GROMACS .gro file of C-alpha atoms in nm:
model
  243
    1UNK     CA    1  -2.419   2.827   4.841
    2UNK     CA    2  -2.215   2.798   5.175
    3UNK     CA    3  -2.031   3.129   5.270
    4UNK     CA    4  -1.725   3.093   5.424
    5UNK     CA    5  -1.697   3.215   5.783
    6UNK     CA    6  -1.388   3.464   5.870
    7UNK     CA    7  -1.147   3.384   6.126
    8UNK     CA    8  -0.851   3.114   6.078
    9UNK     CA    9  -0.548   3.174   5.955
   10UNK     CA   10  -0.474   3.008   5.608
   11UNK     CA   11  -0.153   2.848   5.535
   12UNK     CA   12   0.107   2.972   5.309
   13UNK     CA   13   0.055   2.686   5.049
   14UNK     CA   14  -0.293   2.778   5.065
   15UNK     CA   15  -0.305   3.144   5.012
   16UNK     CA   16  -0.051   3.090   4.720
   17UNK     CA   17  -0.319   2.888   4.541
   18UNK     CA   18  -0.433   3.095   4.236
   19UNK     CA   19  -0.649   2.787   4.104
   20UNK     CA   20  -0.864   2.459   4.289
   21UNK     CA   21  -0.713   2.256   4.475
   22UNK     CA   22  -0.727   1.858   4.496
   23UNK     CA   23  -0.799   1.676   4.832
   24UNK     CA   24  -0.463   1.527   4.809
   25UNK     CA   25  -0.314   1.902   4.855
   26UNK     CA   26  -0.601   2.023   5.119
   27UNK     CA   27  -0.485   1.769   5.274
   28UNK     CA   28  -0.133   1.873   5.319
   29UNK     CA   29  -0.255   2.210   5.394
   30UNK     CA   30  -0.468   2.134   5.653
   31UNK     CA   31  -0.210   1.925   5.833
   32UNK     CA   32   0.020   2.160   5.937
   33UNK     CA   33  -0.246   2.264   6.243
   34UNK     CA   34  -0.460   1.923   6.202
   35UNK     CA   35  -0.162   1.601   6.179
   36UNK     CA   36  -0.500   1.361   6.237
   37UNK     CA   37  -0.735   1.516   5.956
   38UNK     CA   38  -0.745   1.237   5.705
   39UNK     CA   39  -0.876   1.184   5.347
   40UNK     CA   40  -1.211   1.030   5.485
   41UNK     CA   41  -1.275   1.299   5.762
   42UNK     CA   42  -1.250   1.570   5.447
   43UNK     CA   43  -1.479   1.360   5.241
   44UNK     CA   44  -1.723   1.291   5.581
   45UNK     CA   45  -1.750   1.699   5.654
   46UNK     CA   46  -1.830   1.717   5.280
   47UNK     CA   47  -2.077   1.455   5.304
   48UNK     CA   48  -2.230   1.621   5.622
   49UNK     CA   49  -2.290   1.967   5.402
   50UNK     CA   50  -2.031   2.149   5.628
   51UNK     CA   51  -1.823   2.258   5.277
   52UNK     CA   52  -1.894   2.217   4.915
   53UNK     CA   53  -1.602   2.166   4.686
   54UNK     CA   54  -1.684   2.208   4.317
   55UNK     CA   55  -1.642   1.927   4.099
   56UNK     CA   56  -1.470   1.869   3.770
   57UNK     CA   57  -1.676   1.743   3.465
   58UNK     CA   58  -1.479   1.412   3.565
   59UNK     CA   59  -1.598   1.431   3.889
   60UNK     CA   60  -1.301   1.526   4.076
   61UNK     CA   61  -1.338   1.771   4.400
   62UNK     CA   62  -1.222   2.100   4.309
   63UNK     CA   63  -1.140   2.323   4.652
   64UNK     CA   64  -1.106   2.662   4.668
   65UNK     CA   65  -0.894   2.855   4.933
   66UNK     CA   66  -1.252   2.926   5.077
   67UNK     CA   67  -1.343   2.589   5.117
   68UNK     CA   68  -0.991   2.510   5.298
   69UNK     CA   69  -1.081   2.834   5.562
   70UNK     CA   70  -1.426   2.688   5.603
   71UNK     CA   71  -1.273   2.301   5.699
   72UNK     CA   72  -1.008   2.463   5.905
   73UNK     CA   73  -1.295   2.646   6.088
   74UNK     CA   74  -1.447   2.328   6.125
   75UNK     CA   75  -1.189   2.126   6.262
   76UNK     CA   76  -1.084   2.402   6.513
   77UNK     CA   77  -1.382   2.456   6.654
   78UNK     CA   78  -1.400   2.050   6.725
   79UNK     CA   79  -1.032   1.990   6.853
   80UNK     CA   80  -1.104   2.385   7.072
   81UNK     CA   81  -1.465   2.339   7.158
   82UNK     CA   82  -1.532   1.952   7.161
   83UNK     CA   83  -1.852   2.106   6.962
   84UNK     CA   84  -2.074   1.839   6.776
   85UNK     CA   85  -2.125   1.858   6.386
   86UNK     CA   86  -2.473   2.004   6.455
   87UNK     CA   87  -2.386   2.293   6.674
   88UNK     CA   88  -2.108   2.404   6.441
   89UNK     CA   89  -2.364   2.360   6.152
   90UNK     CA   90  -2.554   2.601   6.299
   91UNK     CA   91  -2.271   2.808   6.395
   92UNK     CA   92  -2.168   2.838   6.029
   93UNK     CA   93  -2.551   2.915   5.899
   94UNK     CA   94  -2.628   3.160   6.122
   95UNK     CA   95  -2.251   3.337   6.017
   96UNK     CA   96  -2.340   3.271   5.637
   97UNK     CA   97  -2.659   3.441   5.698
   98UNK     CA   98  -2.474   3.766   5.879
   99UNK     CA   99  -2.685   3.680   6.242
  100UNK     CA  100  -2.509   3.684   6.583
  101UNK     CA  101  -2.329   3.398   6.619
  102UNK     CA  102  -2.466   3.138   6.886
  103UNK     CA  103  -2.235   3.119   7.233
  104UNK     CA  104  -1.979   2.909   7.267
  105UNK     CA  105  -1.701   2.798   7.502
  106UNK     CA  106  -1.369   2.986   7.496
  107UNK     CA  107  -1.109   2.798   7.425
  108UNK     CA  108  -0.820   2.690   7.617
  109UNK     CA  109  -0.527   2.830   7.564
  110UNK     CA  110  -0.317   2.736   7.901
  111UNK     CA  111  -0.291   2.385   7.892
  112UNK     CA  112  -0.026   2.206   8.190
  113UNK     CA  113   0.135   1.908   8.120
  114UNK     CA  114  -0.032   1.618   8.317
  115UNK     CA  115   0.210   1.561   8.567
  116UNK     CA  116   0.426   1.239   8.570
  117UNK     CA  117   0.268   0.984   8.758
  118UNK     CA  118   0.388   0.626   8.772
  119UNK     CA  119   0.225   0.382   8.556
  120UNK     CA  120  -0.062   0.121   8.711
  121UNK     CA  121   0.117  -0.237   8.726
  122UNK     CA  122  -0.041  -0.443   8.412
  123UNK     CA  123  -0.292  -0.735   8.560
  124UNK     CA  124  -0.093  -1.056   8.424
  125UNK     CA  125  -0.247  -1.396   8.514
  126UNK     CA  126  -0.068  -1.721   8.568
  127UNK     CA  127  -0.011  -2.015   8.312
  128UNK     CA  128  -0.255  -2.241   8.489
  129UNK     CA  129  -0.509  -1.975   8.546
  130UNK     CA  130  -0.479  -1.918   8.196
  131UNK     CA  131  -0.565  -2.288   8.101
  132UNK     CA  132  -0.885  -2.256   8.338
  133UNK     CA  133  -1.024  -1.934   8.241
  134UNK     CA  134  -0.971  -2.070   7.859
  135UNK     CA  135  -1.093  -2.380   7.920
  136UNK     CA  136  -0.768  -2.568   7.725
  137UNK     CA  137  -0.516  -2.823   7.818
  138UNK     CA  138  -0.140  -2.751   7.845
  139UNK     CA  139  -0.097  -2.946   7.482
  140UNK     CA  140  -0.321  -2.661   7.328
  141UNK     CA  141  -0.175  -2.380   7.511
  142UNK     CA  142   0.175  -2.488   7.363
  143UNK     CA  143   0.075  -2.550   7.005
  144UNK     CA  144  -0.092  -2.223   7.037
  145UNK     CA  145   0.249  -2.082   7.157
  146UNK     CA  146   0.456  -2.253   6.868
  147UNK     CA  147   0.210  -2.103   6.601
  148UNK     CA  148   0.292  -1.718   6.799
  149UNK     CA  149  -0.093  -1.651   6.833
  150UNK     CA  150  -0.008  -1.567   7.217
  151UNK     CA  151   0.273  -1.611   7.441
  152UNK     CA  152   0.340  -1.514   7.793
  153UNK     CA  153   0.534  -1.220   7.951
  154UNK     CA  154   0.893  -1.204   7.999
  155UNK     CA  155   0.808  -1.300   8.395
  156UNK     CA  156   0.593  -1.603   8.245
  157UNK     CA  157   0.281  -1.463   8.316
  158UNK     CA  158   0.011  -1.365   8.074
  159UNK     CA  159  -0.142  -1.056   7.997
  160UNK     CA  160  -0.559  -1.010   8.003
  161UNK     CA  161  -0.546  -0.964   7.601
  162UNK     CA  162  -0.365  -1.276   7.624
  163UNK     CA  163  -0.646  -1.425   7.815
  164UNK     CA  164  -0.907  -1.303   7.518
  165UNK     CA  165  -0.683  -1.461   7.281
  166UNK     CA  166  -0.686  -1.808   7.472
  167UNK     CA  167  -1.050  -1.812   7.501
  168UNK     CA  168  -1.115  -1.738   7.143
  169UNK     CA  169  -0.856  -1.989   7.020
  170UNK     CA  170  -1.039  -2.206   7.252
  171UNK     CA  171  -1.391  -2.167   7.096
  172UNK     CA  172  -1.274  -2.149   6.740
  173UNK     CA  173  -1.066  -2.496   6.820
  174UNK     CA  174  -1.422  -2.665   6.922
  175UNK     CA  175  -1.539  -2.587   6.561
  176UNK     CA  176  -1.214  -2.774   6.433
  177UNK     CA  177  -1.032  -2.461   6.346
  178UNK     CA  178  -0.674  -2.518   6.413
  179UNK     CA  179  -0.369  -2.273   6.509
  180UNK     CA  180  -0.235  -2.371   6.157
  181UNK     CA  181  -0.551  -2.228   5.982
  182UNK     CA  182  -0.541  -1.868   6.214
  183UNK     CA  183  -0.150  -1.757   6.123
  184UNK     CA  184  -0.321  -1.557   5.883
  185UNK     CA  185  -0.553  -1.387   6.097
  186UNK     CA  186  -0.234  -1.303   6.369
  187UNK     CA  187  -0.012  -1.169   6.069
  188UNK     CA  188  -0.329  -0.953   5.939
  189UNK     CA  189  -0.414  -0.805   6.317
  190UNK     CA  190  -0.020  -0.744   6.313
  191UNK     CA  191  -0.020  -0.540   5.958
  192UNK     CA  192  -0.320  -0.336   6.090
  193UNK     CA  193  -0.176  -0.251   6.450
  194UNK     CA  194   0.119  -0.138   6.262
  195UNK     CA  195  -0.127   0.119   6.025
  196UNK     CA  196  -0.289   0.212   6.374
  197UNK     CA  197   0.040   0.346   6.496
  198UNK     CA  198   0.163   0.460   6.170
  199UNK     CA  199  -0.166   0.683   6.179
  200UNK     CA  200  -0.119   0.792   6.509
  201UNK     CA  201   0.222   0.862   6.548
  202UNK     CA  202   0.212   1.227   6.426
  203UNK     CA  203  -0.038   1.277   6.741
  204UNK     CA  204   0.202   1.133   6.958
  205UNK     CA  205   0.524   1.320   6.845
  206UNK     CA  206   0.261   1.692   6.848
  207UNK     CA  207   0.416   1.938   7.058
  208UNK     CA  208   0.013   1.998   7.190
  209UNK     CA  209  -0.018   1.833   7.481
  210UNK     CA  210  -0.397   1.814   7.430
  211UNK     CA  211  -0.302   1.660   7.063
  212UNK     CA  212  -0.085   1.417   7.233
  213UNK     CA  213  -0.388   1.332   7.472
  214UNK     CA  214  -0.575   1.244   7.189
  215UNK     CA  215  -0.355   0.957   7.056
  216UNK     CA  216  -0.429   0.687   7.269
  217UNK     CA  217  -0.811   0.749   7.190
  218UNK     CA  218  -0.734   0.724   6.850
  219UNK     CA  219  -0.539   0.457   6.864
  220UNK     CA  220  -0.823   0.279   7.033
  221UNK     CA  221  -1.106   0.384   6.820
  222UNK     CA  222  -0.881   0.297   6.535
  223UNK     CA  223  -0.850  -0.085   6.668
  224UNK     CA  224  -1.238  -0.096   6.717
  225UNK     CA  225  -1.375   0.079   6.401
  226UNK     CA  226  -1.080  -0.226   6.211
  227UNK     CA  227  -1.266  -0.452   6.456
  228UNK     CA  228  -1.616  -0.395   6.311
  229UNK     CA  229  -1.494  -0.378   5.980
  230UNK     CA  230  -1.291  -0.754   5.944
  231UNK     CA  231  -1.640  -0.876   6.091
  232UNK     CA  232  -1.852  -0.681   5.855
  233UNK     CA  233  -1.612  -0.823   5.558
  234UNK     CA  234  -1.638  -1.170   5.726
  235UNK     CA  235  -2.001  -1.136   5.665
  236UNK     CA  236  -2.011  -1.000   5.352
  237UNK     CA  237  -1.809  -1.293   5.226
  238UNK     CA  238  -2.017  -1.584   5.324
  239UNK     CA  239  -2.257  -1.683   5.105
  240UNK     CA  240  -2.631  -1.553   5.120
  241UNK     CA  241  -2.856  -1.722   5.344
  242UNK     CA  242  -3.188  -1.867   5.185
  243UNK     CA  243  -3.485  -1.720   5.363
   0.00000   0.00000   0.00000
């Protein structure tokens, strides 16, 4: 059975808990020092053996105030530490088992504010270079345009994700897919930046500046994991192949 290392403050609506506790309120306990823990990093740690909620007889998680302590440990010594999963495995074994406990980096305390600095000018591209680098004609740049699956700057110039969007449209029109037939997609990748931010937001408003640093990161392994996923789905859908 995993013992549950000292150290951590618990939370007032944890150490009021007199019974087991569902994720859904773990959750909200664990948020006041972690706004990016999530449902699935609480279920991943669990996964990885780092805590061991009980389980009902209808197989619902039952956490003890123990098992909050231990996660907080967890997470602190990743957002304090940058430690891997493995190290603080270890860390926690060689605590549960009453041995020294391996060495590890103080953390932090003093952090400065990164000091203002003004903002790189975006790379923008011109209309024609646009056409060239996507391979297109003006008459499929517009339509494009009217359907909003890109449009330039207010200068008239077009940002590089711009330019990805032009040469994809550009490839999927040689297979006879029209703008028409990708609204959809647009109007999805819109809904899921808007979760993206949604999830991220609390990280950006964080009055820890190395929290705040963290957002953008998020934010960006966010887009790619939603990336991976829309083409795993994409595959998954299609129908099997005969080998």
């Amino acid at each position: 059975m995993l013992r549950t290392p000292p150290g951590g403050a618990i939370t007032g609506t944890v150490a009021g808990q007199s019974g087991p506790m569902s994720i859904g309120a773990v959750l909200q306990a664990l948020r006041e020092e972690f706004p990016e823990v999530t449902v699935s990093k609480i279920r991943f740690l669990e996964a990885e053996g780092l805590v061991e909620p009980e389980r009902s007889p209808s197989g619902y998680r039952k956490f003890r105030a123990e098992d909050v302590e231990r996660l907080s440990h967890v997470l602190r010594m990743q957002r304090d530490h940058c430690l891997p999963l493995k190290v603080i495995r270890e860390h926690l074994d060689a605590l549960g088992r009453g041995e020294p406990l391996p060495a590890v980096p103080a953390p932090t305390r003093e952090i400065q504010e990164p000091e203002a600095t003004p903002p790189a000018p975006a790379v923008r591209i011109g209309r024609e270079e646009l056409l060239a680098v996507a391979g297109a004609g003006e008459e499929e740049l517009a339509e494009w345009e009217s359907y909003g699956l890109l449009g330039p700057a207010s200068e008239g110039a077009y940002a590089l994700t711009e330019v990805a969007v032009a040469r994809l449209l550009a490839e999927l029109g040689r297979f006879g897919l029209e703008p028409r037939h990708l609204r959809a997609m647009k109007a999805a990748a819109g809904r899921q930046a808007g979760l993206v931010e949604q999830l991220v937001a609390p990280l950006r408003r964080h009055p820890d500046p190395r929290t705040r640093a963290r957002a953008e990161s998020t934010a960006q392994e966010l887009a790619q994991l939603s990336v991976r996923l829309h083409a795993a789905l994409v595959q998954s859908a299609l129908p099997p192949r005969d080998d």
